[in-house]
CSV table of C-alpha atoms in Angstrom, one decimal:
chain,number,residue,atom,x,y,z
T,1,UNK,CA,80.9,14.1,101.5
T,2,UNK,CA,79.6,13.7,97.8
T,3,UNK,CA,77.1,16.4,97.0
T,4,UNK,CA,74.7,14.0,96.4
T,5,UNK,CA,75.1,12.8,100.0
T,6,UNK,CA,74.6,16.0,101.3
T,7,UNK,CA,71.4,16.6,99.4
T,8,UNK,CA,70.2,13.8,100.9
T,9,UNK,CA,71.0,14.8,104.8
T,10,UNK,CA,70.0,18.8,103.9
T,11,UNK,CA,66.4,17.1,103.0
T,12,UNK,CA,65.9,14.6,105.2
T,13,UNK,CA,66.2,17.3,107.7
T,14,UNK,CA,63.9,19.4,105.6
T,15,UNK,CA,61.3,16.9,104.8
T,16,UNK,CA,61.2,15.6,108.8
T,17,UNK,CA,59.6,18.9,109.8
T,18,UNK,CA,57.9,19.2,106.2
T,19,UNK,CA,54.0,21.3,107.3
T,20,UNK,CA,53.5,22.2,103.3
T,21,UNK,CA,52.2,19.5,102.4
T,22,UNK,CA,48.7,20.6,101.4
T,23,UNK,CA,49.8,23.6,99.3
T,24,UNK,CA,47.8,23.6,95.6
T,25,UNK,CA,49.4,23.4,92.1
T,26,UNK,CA,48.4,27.4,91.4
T,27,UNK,CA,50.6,30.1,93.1
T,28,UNK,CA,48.6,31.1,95.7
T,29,UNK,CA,46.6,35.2,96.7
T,30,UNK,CA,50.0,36.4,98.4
T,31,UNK,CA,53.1,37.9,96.5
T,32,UNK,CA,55.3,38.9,99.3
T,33,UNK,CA,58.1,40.3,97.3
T,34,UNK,CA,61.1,41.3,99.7
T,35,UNK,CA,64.7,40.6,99.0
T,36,UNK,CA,66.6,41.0,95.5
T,37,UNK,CA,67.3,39.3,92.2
T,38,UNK,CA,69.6,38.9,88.7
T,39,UNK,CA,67.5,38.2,85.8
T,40,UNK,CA,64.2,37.4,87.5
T,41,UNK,CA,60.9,37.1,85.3
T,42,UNK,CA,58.3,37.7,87.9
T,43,UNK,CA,54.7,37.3,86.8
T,44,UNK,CA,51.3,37.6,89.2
T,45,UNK,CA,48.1,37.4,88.4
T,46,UNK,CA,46.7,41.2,89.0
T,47,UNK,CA,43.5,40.0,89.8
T,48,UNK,CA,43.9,37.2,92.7
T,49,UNK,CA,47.2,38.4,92.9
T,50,UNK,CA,49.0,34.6,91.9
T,51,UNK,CA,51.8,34.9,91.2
T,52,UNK,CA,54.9,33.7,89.2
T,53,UNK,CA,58.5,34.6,88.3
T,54,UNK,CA,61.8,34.2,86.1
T,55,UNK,CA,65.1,35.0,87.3
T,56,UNK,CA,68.7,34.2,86.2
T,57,UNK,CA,71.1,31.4,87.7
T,58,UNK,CA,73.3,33.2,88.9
T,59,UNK,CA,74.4,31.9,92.6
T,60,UNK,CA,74.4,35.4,94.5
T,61,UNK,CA,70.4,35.3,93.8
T,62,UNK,CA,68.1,34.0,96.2
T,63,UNK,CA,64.0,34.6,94.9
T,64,UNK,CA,62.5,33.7,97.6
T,65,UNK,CA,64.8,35.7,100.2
T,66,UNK,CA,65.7,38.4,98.1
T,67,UNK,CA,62.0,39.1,97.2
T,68,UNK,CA,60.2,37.9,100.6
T,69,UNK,CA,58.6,35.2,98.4
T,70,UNK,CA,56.8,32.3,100.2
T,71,UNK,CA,56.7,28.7,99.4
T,72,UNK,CA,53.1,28.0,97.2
T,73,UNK,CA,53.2,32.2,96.0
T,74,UNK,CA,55.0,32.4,93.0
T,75,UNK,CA,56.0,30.7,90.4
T,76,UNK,CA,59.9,31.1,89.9
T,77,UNK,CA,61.7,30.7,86.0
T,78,UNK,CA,65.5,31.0,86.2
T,79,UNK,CA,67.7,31.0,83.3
T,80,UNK,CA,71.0,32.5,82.4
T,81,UNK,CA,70.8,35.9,82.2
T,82,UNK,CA,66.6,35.8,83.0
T,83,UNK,CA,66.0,36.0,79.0
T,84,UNK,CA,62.2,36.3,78.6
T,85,UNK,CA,62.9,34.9,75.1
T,86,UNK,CA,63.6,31.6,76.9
T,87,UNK,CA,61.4,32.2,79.4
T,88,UNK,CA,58.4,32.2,76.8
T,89,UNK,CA,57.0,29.0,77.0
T,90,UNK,CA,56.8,28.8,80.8
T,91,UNK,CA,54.8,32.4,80.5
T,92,UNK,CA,52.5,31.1,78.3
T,93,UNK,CA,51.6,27.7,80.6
T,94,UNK,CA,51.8,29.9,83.8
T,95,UNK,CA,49.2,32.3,82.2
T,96,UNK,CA,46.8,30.0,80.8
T,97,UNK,CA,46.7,27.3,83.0
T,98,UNK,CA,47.7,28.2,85.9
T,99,UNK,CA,45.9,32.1,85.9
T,100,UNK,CA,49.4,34.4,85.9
T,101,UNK,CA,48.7,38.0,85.1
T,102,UNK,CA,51.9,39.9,86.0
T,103,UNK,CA,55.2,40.1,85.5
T,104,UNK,CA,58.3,41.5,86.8
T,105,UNK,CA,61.4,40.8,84.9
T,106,UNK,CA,64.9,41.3,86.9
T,107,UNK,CA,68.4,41.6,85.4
T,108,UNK,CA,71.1,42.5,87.5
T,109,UNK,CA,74.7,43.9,87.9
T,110,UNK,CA,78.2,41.9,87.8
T,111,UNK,CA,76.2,39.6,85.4
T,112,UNK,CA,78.6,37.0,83.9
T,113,UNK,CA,76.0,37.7,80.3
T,114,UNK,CA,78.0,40.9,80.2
T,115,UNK,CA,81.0,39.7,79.8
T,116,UNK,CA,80.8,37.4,76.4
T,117,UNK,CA,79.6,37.1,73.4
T,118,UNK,CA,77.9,33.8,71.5
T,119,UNK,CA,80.6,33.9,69.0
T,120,UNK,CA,83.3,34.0,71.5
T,121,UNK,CA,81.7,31.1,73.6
T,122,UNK,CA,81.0,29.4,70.8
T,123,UNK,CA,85.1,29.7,69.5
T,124,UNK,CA,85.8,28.0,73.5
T,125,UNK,CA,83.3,25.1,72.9
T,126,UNK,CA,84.8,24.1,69.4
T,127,UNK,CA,88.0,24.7,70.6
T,128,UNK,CA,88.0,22.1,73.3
T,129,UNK,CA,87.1,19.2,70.8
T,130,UNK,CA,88.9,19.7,67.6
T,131,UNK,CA,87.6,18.5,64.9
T,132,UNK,CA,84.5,17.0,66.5
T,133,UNK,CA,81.6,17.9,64.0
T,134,UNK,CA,78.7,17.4,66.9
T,135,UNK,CA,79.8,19.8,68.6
T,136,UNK,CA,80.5,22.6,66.1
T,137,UNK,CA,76.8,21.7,64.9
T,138,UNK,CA,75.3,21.5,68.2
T,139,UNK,CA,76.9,24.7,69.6
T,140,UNK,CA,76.3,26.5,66.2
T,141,UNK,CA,72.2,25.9,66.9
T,142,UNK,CA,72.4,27.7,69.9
T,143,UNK,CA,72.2,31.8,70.1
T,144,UNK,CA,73.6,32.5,74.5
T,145,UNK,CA,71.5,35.4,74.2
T,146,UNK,CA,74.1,37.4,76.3
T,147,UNK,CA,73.8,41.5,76.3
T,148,UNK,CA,76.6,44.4,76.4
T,149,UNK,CA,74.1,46.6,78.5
T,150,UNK,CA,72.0,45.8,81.8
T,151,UNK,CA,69.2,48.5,81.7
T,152,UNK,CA,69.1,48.2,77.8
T,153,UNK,CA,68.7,44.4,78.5
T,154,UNK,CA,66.4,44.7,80.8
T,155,UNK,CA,64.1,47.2,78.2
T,156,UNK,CA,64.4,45.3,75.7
T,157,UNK,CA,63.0,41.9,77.5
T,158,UNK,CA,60.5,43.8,78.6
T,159,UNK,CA,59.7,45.3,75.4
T,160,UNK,CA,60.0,41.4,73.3
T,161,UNK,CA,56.9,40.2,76.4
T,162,UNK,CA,54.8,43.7,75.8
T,163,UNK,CA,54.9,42.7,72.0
T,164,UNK,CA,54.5,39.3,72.1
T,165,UNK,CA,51.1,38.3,70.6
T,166,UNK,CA,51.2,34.6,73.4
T,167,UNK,CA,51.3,37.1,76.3
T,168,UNK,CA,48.0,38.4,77.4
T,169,UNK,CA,47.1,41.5,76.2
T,170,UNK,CA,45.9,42.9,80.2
T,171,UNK,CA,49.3,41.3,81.7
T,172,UNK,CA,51.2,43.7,84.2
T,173,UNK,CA,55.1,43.9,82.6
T,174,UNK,CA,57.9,45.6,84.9
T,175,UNK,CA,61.4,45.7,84.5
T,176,UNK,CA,63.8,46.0,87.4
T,177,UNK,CA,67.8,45.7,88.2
T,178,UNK,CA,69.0,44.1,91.6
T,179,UNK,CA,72.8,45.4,92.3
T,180,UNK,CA,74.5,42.4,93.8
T,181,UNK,CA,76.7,44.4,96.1
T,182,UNK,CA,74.2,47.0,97.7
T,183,UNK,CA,71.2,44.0,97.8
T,184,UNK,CA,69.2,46.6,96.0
T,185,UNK,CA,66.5,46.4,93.4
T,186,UNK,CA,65.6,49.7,90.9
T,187,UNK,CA,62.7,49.8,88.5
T,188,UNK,CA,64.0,51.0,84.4
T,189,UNK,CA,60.9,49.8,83.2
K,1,UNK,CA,48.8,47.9,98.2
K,2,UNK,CA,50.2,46.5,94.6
K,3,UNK,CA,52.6,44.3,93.9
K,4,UNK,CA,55.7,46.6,92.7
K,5,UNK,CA,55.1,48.3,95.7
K,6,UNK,CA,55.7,45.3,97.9
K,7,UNK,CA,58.7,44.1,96.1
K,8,UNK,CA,59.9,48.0,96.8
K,9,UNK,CA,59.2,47.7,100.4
K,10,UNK,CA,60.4,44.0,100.7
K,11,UNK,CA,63.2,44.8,98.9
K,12,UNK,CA,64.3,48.0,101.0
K,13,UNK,CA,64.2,46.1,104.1
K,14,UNK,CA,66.4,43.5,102.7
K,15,UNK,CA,68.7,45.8,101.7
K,16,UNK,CA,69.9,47.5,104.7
K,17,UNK,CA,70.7,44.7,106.3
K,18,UNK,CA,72.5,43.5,103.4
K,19,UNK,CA,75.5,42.0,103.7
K,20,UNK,CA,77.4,39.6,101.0
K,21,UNK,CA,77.5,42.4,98.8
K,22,UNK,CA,81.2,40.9,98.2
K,23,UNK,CA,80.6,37.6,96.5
K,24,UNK,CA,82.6,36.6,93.5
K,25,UNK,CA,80.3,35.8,90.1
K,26,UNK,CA,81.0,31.8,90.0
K,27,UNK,CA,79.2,29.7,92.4
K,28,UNK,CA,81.6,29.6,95.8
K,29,UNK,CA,82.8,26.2,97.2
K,30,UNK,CA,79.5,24.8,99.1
K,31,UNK,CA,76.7,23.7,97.6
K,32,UNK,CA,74.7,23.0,100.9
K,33,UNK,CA,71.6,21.5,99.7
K,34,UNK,CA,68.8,20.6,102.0
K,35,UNK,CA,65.7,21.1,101.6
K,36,UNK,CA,63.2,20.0,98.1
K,37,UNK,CA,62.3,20.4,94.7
K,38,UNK,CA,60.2,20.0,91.9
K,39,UNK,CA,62.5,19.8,88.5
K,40,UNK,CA,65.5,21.2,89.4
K,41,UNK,CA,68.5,20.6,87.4
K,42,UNK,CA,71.8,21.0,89.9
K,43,UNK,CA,75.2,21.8,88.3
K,44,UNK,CA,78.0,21.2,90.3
K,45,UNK,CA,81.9,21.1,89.9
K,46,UNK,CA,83.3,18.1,91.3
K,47,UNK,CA,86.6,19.4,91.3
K,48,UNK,CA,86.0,22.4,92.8
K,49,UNK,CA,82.0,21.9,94.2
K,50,UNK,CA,81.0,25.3,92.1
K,51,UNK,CA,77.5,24.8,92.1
K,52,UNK,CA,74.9,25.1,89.5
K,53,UNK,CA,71.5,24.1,89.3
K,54,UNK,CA,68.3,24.0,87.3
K,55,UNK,CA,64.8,23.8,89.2
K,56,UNK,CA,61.4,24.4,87.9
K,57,UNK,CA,59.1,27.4,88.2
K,58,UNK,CA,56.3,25.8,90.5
K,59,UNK,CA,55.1,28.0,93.7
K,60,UNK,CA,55.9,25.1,95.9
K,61,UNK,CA,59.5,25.0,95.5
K,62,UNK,CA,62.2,27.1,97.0
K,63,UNK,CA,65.4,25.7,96.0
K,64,UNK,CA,67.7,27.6,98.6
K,65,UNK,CA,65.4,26.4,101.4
K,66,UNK,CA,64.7,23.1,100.3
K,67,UNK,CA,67.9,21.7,99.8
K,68,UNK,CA,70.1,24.3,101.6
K,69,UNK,CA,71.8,26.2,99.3
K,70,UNK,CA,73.0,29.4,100.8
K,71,UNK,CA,73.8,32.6,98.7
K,72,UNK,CA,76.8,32.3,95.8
K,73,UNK,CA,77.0,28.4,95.9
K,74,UNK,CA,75.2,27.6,92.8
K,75,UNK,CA,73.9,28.3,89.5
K,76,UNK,CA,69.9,27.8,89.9
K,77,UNK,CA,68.1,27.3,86.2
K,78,UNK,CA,64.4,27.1,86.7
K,79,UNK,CA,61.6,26.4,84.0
K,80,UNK,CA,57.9,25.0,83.6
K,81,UNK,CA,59.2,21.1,84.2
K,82,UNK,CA,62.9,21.7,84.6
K,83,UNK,CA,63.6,20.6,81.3
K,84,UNK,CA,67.0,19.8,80.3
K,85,UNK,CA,66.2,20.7,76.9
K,86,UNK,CA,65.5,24.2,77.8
K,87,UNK,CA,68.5,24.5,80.1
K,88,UNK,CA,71.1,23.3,77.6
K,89,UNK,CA,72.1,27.1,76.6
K,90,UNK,CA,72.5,28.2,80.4
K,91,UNK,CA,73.9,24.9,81.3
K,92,UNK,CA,76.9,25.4,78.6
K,93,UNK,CA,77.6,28.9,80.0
K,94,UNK,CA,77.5,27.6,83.6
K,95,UNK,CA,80.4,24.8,82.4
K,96,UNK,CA,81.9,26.2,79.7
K,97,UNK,CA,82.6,30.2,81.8
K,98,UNK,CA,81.9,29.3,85.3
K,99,UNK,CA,83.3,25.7,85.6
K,100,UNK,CA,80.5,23.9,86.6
K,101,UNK,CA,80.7,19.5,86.4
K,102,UNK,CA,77.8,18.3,88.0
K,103,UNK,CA,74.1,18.3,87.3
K,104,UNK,CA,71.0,17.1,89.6
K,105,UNK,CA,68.0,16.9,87.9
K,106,UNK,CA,64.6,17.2,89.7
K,107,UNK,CA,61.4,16.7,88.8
K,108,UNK,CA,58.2,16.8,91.7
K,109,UNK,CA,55.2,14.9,92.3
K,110,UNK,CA,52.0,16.8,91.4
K,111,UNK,CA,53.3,18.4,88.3
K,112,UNK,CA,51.6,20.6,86.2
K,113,UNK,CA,53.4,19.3,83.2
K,114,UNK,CA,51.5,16.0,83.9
K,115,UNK,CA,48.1,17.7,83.0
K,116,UNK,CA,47.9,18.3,79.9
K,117,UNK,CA,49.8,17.9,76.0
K,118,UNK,CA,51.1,20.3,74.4
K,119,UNK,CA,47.9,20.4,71.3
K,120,UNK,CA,45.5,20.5,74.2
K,121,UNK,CA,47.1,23.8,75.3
K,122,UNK,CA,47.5,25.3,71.9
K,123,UNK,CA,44.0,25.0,71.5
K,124,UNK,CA,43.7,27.0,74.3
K,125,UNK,CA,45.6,29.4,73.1
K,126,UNK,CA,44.3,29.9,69.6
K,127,UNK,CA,40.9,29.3,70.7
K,128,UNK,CA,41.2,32.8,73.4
K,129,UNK,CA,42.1,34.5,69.9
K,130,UNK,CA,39.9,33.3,67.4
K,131,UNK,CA,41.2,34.0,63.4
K,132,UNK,CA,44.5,35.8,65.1
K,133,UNK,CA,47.1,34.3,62.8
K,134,UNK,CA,49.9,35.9,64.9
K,135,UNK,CA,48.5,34.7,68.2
K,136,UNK,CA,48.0,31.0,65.6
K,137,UNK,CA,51.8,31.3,63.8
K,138,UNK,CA,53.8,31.6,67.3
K,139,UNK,CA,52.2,28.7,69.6
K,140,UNK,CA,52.6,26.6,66.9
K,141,UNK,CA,56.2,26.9,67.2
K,142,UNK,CA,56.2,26.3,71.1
K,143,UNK,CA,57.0,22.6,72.3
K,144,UNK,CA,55.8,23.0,75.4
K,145,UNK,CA,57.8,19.9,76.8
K,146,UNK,CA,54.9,18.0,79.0
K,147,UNK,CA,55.5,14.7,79.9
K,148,UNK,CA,53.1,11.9,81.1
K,149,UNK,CA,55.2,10.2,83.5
K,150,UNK,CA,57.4,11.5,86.2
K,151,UNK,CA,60.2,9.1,87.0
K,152,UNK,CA,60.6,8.8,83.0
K,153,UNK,CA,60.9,12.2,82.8
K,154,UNK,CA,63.4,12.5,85.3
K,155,UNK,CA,65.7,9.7,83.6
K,156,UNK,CA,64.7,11.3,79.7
K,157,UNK,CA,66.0,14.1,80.3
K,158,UNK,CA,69.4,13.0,82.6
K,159,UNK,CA,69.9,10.6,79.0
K,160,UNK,CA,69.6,14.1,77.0
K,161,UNK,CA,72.1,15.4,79.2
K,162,UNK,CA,74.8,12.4,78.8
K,163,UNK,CA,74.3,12.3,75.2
K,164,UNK,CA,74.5,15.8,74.4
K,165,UNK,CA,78.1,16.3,72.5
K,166,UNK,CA,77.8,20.0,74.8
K,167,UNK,CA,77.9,19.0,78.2
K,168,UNK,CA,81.1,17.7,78.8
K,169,UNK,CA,81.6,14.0,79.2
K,170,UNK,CA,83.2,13.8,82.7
K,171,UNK,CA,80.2,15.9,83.8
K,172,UNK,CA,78.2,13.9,87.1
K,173,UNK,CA,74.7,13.2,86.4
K,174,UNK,CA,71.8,12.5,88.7
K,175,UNK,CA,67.9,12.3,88.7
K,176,UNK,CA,65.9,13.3,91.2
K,177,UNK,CA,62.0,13.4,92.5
K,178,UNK,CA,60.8,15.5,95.0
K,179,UNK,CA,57.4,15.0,96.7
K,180,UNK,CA,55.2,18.3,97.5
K,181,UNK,CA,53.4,16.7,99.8
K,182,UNK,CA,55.9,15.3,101.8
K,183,UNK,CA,58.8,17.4,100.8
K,184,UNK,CA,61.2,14.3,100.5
K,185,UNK,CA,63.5,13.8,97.6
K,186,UNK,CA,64.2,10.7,95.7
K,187,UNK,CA,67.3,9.5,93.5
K,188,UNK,CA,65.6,7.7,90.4
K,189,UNK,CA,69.0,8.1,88.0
């Protein structure tokens, strides 16, 4: 079966016993937190305690397991290797319009952002078209924002949202690793 | 009891009963998807079904639930809208390193990128920081990628994806909408 076809039966079976219906647009007062994460931006309002969160693509993470998240209590920005640089503009409409006040941010171990570097994927992208000029230019725009050290990478993101003069001033900023062989999570900052 | 302490306490109880501590770093073979979303863009190899995907920060969706994705099948890439735009940087990693070939794009009903424009918003911003020409300087270089309609949003941004010189050309493309209310999905490209 196609995967399209089997995102259509997966949902169908979702949607037929569907009881969230009436959930509202902001994250909701719980921020039940429980499994684990790579590169997750986590941000909660401190106050009512809504709640949203970034976290990397990688496929061995799973927020809303990992963390004990519920559907309507977070919201949930996923990127490859959970940059908060990328992750800016979501923070900034999360906070101000939709009443965020804390984040968590979430790097983890085995990340695939460890094991590059922009000038080397950008040598593999202009490698497989010779000689094609849109691509050069196109990849050349783009900075992968990888990182040769997790807890450093980690600090650092965690650092760039503490400094930033778009992210409130009161906002709750942790930094955490999740080990994707133990299931673990560990706060560095 | 705060919110770093319930991700700690979540998170330990997760932990122990962890046990897929052994999964490889690209996406595995299944991408199981079943329940719903609300912009999520899915990255899949056809080849080999690696999985990847893309799905917007919004408290009501859970990805892995909603359409079935278990642990190590796919790449999950989640911002305020889904924007492909955004995603281009994590979705050329997830091709280019981790041999991804298919995308889904989602977009949901309800959306908070339907509620406002992108001047309204940085009028909020500058006026929560009157005469802060830091706070003034960096919104105004935020896009913060809104749209006004939902089905064209879904097909813009599957057209940025099939014109883009960096996501390569025998990549499958689809569109999707999913409905909070009703948790269905529904292909509109």
């Amino acid at each position: 079966m196609s995967v399209q076809g089997t995102i259509v039966e997966k949902n169908a079976a979702y949607a037929s016993s569907f009881t969230q219906g009436g959930l509202p647009l902001p994250p909701s007062k719980h921020l039940t937190i429980g499994k684990s994460t790579y590169a997750v931006l986590l941000s909660l309002n401190s106050l009512t305690c809504h709640g949203a969160k970034v976290t990397c693509m990688d496929a061995r993470i799973e927020p809303a397991g990992q963390l004990g998240i519920e559907l309507g209590e977070a919201h949930i920005i996923r990127n490859a290797g959970g940059s908060a640089k990328e992750a800016l503009r979501s923070v900034v409409i999360s906070q101000r319009l939709l009443g965020t006040r804390e984040i968590a941010l979430f790097h983890h171990t085995d990340c695939g952002m460890l094991t590059f570097t922009t000038e080397q994927l950008k040598g593999i992208v202009k490698d497989s078209a010779p000689g094609d000029a849109a691509v050069a230019t196109e990849v050349d725009k783009l900075d992968f924002l990888e990182f040769p050290d997790l807890e450093e990478s980690v600090k650092d993101d965690v650092r760039f949202l503490q400094d930033h003069p778009l992210v409130l001033e009161e906002t709750k900023i942790t930094g955490w690793t999740y080990d994707v062989h133990t299931g673990k999570i560990t706060q560095v900052a």
